[in-house]
CSV table of C-alpha atoms in Angstrom, one decimal:
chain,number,residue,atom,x,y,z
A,26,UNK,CA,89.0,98.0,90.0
A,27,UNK,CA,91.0,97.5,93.0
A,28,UNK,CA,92.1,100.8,95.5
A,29,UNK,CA,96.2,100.5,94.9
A,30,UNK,CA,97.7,101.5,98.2
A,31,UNK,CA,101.2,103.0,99.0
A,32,UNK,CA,103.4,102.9,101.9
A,33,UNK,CA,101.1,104.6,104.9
A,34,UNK,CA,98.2,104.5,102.6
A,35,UNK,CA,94.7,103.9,103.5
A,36,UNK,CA,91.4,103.6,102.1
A,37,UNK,CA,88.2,102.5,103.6
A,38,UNK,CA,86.7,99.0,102.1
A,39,UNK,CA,83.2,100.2,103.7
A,40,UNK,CA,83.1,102.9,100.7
A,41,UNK,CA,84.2,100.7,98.1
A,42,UNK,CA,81.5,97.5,99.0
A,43,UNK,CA,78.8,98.9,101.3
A,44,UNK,CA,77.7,96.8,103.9
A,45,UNK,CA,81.1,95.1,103.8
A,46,UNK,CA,81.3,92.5,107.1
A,47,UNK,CA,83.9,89.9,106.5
A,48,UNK,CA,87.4,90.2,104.5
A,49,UNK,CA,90.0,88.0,103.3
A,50,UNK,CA,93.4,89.3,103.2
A,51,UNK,CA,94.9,87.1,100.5
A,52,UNK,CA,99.0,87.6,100.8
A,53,UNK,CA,101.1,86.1,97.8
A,54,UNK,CA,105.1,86.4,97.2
A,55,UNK,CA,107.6,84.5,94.9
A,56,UNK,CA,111.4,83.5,96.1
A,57,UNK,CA,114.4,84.6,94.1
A,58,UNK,CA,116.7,81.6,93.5
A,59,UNK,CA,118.6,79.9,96.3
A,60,UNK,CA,121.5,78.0,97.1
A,61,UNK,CA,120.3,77.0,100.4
A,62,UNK,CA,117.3,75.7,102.4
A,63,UNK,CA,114.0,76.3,101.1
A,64,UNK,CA,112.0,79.2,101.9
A,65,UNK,CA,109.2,78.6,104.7
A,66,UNK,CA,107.1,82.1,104.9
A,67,UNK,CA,104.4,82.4,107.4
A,68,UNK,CA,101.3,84.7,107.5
A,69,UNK,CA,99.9,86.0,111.0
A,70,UNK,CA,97.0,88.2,112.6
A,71,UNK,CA,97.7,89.9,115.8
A,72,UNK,CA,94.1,91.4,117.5
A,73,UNK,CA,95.2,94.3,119.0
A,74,UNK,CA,93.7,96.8,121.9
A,75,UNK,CA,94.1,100.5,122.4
A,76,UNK,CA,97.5,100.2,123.5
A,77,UNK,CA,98.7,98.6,120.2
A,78,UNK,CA,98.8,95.0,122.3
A,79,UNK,CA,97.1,91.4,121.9
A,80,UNK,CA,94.2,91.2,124.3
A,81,UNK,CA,95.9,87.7,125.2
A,82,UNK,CA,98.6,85.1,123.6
A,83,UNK,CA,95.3,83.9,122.0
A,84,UNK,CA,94.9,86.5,120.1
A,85,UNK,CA,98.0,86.1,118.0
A,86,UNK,CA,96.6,83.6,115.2
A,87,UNK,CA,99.2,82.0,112.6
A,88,UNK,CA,100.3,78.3,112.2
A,89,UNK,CA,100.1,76.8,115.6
A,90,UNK,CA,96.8,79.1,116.7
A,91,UNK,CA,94.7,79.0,113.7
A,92,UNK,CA,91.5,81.0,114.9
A,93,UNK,CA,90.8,83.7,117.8
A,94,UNK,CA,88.9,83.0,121.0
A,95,UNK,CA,85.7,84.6,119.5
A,96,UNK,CA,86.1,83.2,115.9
A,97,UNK,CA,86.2,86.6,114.0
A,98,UNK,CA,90.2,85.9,112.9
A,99,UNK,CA,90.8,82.6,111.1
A,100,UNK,CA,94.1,81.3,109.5
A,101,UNK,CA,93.9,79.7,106.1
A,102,UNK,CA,96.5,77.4,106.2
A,103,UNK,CA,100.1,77.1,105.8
A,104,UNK,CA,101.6,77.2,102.2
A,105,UNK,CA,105.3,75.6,102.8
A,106,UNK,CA,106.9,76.5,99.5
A,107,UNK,CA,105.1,79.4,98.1
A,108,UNK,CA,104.8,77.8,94.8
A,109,UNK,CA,102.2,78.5,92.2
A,110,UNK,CA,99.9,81.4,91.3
A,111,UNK,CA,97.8,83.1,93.7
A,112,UNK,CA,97.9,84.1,97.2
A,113,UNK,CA,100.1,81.9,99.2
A,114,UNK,CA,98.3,82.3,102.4
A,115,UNK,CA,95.4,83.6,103.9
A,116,UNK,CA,93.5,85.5,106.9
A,117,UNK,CA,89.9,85.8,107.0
A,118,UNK,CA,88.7,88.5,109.0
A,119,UNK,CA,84.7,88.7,109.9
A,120,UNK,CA,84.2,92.1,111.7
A,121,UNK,CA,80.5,91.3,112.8
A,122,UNK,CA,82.3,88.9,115.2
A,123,UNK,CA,85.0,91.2,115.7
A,124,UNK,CA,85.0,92.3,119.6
A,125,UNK,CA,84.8,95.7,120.2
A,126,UNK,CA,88.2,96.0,122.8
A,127,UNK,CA,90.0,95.1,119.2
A,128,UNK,CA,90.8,98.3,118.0
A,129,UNK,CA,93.0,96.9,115.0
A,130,UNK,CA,93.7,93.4,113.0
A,131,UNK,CA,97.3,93.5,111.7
A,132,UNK,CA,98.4,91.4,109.4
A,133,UNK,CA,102.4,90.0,109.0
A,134,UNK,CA,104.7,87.9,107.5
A,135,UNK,CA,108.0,86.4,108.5
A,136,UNK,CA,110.4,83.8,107.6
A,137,UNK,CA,110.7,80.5,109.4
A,138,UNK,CA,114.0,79.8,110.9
A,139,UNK,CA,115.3,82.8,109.2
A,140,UNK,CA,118.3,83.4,111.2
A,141,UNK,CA,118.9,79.6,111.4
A,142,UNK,CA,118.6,79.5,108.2
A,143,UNK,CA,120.2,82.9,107.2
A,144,UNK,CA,117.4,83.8,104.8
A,145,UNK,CA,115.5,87.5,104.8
A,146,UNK,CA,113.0,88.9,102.4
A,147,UNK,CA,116.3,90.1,100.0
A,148,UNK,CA,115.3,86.9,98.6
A,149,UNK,CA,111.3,87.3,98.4
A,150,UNK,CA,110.1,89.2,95.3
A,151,UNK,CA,106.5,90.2,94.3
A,152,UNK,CA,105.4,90.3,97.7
A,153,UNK,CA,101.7,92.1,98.3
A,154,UNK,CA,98.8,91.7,100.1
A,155,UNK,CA,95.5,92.3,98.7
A,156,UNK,CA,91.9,92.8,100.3
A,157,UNK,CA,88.7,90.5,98.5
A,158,UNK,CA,85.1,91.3,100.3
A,159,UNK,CA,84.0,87.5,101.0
A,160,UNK,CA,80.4,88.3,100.0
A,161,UNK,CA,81.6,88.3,96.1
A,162,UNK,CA,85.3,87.5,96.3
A,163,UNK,CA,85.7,91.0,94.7
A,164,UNK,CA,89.1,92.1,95.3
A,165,UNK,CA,88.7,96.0,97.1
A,166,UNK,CA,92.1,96.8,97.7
A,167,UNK,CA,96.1,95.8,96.8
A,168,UNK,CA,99.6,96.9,98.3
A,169,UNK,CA,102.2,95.3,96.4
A,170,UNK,CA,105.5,95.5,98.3
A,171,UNK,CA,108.5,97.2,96.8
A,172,UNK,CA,110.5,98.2,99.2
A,173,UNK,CA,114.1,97.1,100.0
A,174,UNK,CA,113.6,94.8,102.9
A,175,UNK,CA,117.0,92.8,102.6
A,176,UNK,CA,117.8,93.2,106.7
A,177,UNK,CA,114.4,92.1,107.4
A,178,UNK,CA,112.9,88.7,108.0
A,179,UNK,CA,109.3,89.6,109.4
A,180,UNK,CA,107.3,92.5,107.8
A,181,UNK,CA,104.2,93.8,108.8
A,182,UNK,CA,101.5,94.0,105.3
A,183,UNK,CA,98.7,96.0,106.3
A,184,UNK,CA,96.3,96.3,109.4
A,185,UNK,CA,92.4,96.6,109.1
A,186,UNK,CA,90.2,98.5,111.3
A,187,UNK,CA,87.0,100.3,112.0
A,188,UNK,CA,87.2,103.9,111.5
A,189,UNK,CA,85.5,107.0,113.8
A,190,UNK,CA,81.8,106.0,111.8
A,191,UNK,CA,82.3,102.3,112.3
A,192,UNK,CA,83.5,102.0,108.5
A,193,UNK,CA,86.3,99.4,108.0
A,194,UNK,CA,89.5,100.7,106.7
A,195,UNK,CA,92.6,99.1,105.1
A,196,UNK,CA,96.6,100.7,106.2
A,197,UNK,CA,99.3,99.6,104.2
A,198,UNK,CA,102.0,99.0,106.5
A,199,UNK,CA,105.3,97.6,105.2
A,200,UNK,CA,107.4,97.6,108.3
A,201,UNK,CA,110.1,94.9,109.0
A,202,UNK,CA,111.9,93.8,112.0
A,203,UNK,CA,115.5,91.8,111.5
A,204,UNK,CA,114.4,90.5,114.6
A,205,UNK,CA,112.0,87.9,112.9
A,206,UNK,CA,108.8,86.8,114.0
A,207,UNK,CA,110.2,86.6,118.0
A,208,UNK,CA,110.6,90.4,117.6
A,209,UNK,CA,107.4,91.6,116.2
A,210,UNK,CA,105.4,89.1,118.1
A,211,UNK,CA,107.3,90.4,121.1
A,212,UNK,CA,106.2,94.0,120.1
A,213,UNK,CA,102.7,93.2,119.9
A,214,UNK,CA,102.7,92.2,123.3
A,215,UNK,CA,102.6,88.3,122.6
A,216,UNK,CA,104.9,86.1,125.4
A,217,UNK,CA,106.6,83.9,123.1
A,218,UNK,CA,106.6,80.2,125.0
């Protein structure tokens, strides 16, 4: 049975599958009916340092930068529509390549051409993220979003990390920016080209 997290929540995976080395964070949402241009949402992965900022612009993986310099953060792909069961999209995170200047792996999601478009995640329902150990594709842990994000149109999931005895934990985040993707990448330290 899956840990269900809560806003600020965390839990540590290492407990729950011992000798846990590489995740998948498997994030899923559905669209509420539209009117206008079709939803495009985009997963991302931002390997973050001590001071809560990529090492480098290469360490910001998502569409365009599907895997970090050392391999340990891969992409899975970009789902256009959102359509169908299951996660949506995916990050796979393998911590026994994971360097040890990355203090923290979080995990978004944001709308493309949101303000374009004038879209925001008012219109996304059933949003979560959920945590399967890649050994058995057991699933260890599971925020499902709730929250009133109608402003919003980038939201930070969860982050992973490695706790004080080197155990890897799971946070359940939920924190949006109106700002869109330019405004949480820009807060995680990545120069937007």
């Amino acid at each position: 049975m899956p840990v269900s997290l809560v806003k600020g929540g965390n839990v540590s995976l290492t407990k729950e599958a011992p000798g846990l080395t590489s995740v998948t964070v498997g994030l899923g949402w559905d669209i509420r009916k539209t009117d206008g241009a079709a939803f495009d949402l985009d997963a991302s992965a931002f390997l973050v340092g001590d001071d809560g900022r990529v090492l480098s612009d290469a360490h910001f993986v998502f569409f365009n930068n599907k895997t970090s310099p050392d391999g340990s953060v891969v992409y899975g792909g970009d789902n256009r529509t959102g359509d169908g069961e299951g996660d949506d999209e995916t990050i796979k995170i393998d911590f026994g390549k994971l360097p040890a200047q990355v203090k923290k792996v979080v995990v978004g999601v944001t709308i493309y051409d949101a303000t374009e478009r004038r879209q925001n995640f008012g219109s996304v329902s059933n949003a979560y993220a959920r945590v399967l150990n890649d050994a058995d594709g057991k699933e260890l842990a599971r925020f499902d979003l709730s929250e009133d994000s109608s402003t919003n149109s980038a939201l930070i999931f969860v982050e992973l990390y490695r706790g004080p005895q080197g155990d890897i934990k799971v946070k359940a985040i939920g924190e949006g920016w109106e700002s869109g993707l330019s405004g949480l990448a820009s807060s995680m330290g990545v120069t937007l080209g």
